[in-house]
Short mmCIF file of C-alpha atoms and ligand atoms in Angstrom, two decimals:
data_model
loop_
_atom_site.label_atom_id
_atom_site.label_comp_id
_atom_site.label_asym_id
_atom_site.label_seq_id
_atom_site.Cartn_x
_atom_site.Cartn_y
_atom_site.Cartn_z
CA UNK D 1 25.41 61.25 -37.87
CA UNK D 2 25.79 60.20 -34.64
CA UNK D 3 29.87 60.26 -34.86
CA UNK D 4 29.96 63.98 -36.06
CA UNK D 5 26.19 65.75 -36.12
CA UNK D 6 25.97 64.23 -32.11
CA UNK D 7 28.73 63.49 -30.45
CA UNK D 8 30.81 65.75 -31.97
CA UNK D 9 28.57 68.58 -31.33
CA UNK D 10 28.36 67.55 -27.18
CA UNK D 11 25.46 64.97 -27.12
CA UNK D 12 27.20 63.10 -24.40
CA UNK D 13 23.95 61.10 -22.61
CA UNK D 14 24.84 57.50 -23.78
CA UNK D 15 21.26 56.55 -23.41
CA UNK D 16 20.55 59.43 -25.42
CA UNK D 17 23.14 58.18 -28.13
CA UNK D 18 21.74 54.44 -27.81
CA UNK D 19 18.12 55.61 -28.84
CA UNK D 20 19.60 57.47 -31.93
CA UNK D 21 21.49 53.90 -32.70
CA UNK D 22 18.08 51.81 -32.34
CA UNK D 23 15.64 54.52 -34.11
CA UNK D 24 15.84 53.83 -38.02
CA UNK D 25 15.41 57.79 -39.08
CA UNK D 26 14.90 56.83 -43.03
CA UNK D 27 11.48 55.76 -41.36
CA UNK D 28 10.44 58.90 -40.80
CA UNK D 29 11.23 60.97 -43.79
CA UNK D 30 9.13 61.00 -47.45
CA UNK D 31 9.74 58.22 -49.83
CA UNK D 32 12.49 59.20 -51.70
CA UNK D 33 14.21 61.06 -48.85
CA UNK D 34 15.85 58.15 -47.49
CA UNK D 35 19.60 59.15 -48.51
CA UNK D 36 19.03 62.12 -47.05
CA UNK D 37 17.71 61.05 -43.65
CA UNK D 38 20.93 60.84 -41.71
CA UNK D 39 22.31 64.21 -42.90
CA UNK D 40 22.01 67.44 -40.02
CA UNK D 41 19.03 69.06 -41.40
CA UNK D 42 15.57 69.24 -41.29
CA UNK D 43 13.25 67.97 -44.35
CA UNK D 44 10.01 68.47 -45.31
CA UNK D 45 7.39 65.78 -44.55
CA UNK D 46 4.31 67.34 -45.84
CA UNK D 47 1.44 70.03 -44.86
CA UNK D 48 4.27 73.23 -44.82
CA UNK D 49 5.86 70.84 -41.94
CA UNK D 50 9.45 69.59 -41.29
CA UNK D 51 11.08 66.41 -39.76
CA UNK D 52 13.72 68.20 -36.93
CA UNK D 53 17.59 68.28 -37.89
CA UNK D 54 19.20 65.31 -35.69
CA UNK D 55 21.34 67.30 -33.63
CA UNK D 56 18.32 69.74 -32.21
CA UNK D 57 16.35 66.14 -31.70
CA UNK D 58 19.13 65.26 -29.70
CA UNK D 59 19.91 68.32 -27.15
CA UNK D 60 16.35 68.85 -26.94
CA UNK D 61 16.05 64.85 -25.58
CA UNK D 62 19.01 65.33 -23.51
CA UNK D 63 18.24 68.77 -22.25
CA UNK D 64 15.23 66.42 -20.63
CA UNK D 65 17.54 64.54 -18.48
CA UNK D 66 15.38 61.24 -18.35
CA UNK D 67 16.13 58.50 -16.27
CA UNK D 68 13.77 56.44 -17.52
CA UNK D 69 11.07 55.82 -15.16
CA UNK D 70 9.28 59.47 -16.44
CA UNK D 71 6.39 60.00 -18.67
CA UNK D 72 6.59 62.71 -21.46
CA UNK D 73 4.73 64.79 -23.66
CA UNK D 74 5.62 65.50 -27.43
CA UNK D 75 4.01 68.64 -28.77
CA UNK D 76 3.76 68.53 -32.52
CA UNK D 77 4.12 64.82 -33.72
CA UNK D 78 4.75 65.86 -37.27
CA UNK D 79 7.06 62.72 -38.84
CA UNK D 80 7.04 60.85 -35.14
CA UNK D 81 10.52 60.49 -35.07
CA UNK D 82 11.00 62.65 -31.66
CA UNK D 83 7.91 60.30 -30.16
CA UNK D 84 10.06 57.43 -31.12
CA UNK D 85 13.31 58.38 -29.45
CA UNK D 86 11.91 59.42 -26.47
CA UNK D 87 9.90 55.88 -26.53
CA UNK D 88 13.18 54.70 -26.77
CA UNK D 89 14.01 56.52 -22.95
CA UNK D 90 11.13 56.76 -20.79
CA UNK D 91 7.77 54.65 -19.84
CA UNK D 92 5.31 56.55 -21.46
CA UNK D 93 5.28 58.67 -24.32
CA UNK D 94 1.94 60.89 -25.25
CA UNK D 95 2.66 62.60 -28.82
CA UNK D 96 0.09 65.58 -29.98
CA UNK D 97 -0.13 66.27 -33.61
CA UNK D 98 -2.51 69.30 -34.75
CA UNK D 99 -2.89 68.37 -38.61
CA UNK D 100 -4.66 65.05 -39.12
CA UNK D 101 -2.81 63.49 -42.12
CA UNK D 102 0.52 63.78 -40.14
CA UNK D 103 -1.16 62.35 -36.46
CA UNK D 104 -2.22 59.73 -38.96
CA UNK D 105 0.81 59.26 -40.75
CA UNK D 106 3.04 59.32 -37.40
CA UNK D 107 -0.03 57.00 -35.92
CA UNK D 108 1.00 54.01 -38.15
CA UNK D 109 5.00 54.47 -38.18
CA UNK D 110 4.75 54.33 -34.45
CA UNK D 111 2.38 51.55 -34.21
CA UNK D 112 5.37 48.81 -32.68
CA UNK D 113 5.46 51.43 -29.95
CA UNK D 114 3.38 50.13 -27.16
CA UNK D 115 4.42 53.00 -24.84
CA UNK D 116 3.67 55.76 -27.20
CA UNK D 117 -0.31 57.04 -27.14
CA UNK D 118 -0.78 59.35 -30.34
CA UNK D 119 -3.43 61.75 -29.74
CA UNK D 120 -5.02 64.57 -32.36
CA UNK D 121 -5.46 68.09 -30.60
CA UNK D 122 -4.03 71.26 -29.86
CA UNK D 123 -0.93 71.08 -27.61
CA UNK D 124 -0.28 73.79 -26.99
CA UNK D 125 -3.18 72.99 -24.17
CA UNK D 126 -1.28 70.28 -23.46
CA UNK D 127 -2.92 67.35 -22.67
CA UNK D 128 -4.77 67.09 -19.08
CA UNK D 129 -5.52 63.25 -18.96
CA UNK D 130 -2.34 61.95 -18.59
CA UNK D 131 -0.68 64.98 -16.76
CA UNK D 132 1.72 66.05 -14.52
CA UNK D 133 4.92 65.54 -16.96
CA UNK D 134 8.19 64.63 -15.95
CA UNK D 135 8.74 66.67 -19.08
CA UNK D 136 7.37 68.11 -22.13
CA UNK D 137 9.05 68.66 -25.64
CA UNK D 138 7.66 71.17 -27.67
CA UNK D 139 8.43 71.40 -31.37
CA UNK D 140 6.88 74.45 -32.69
CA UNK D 141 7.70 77.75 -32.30
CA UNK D 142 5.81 80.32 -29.90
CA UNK D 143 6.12 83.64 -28.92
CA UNK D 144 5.18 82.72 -25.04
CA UNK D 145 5.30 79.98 -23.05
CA UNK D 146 1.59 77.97 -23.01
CA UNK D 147 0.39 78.50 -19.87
CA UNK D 148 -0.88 75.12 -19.88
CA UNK D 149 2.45 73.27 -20.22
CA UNK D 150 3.69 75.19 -17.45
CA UNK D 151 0.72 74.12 -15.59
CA UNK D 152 1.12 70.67 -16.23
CA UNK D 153 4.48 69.98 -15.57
CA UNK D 154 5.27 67.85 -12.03
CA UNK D 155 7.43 69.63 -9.68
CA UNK D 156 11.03 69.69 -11.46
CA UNK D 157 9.39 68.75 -14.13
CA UNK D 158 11.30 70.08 -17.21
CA UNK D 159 9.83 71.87 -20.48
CA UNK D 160 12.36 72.08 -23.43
CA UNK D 161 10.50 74.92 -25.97
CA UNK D 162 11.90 77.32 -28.60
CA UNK D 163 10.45 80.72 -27.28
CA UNK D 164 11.00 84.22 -30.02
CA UNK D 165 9.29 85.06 -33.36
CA UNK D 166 9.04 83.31 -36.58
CA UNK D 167 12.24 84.33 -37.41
CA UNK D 168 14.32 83.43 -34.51
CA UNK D 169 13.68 81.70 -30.87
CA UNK D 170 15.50 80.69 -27.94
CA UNK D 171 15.64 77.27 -27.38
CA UNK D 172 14.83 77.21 -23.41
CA UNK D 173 14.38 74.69 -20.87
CA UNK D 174 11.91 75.42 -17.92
CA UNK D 175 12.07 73.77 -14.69
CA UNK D 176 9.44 73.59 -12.51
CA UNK D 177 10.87 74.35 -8.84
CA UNK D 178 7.95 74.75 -6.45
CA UNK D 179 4.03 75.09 -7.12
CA UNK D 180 3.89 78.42 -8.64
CA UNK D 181 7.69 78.92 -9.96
CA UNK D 182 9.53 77.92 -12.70
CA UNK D 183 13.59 78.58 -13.69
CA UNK D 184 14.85 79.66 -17.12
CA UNK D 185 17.58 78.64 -18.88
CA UNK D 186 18.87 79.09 -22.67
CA UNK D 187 20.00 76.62 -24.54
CA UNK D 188 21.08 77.73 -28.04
CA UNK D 189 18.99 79.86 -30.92
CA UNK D 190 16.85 77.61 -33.09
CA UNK D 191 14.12 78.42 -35.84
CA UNK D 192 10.71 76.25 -35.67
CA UNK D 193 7.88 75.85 -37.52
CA UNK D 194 5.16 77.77 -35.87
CA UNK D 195 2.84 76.63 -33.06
CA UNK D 196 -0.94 77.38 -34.37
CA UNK D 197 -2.91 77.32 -31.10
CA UNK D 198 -5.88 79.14 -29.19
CA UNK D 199 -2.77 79.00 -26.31
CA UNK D 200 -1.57 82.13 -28.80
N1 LIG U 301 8.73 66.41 -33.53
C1 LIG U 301 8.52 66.43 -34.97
C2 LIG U 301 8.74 67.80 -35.53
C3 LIG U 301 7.58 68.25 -36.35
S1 LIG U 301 7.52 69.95 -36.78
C4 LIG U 301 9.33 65.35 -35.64
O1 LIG U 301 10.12 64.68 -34.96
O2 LIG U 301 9.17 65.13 -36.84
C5 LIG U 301 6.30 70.55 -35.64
C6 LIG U 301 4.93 69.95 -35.74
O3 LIG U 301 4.12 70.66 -34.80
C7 LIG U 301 4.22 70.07 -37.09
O4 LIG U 301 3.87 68.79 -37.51
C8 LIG U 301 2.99 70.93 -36.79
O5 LIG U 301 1.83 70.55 -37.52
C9 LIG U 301 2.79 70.66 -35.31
N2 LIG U 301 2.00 71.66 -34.59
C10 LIG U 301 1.94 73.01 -34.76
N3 LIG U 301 1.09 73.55 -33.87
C11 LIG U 301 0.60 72.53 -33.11
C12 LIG U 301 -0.32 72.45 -32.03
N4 LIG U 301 -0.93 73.53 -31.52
N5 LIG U 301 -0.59 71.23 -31.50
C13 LIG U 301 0.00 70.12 -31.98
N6 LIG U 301 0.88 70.13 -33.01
C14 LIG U 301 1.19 71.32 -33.56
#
């Protein structure tokens, strides 16, 4: 996985590539889905919801550009695999799940995490408490940007989201530049399970 599905595809942060080594994926997916966990595609993990395919886990992380110092929120917990690689980077991971048996699910696999705080909510409010992000990781499709997450980001402050229709988004990365601006840029198409917020 991380030979071809990674590397081969342009993953190129060796920290980035370290948390994939440390992170034991088969973790994360069903019981019985453990042969499959290392192959480049999502799988289901219950509730209509998907575990993300490694390689999108992966640019999304990078796209981040974490030094390690930052503190980052995870919208959409689902399997708590993306919580755990990002534990894996920064000092402070909060993860938001919307559906209870997965936040509860995710809760346990991630309980050797001491930097990871697994909250039950809608994020596509964000979360407040703990804000501004160094970044935010969103894994649900939307078609516009929370206004919340833009809200809460710190100045350069980076949020990686997959912006379109159910059918078809745009993988983008927002940066934060001053108080009331934030830059665009595209990163590759992607199709997400949807966001179900009262963000819209
Ligand atoms: N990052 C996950 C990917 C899970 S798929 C992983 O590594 O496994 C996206 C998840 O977003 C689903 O679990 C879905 O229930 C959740 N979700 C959808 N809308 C949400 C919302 N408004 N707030 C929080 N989670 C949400």
């Amino acid at each position: 996985m991380i030979r071809f599905d990674l590397e081969g595809r342009g993953i190129r942060d060796p920290r980035v590539i370290e948390a994939f080594r440390k992170v034991p994926r088969e973790s994360f997916v069903r019981a019985g889905d453990e042969a499959a966990a290392y192959g480049d595609f999502p799988l289901p993990i219950g509730c209509g919801q998907t575990i993300s395919q490694p390689y999108i886990v992966a640019l999304m992380t990078e796209a981040c550009r974490l030094g390690g110092s930052e503190t980052v929120l995870d919208v959409g917990t689902g399997s708590g695999y993306q919580a755990a690689i990002l534990a894996e980077l920064v000092e402070k991971v909060v993860t938001i799940e919307r559906i209870p048996e997965l936040h509860e699910r995710a809760r346990k696999r991630l309980e050797g995490y001491e930097n990871v705080t697994c909250l039950l909510g809608d994020g596509g409010l964000g979360w407040e408490a703990e804000s501004p992000y160094d970044a935010i990781v969103v894994a649900a499709q939307t078609p516009k940007i929370p206004p919340a997450l833009l809200r809460q980001l710190k100045i350069g402050g980076r949020l990686i989201i997959p912006v379109g229709d159910r059918f078809s988004q745009e993988l983008l990365r927002v940066t934060r530049s001053d108080e009331n601006s934030w830059d665009r840029e595209f990163l590759c198409g992607v199709r997400f399970v949807p966001l179900i917020s009262e963000a819209g």
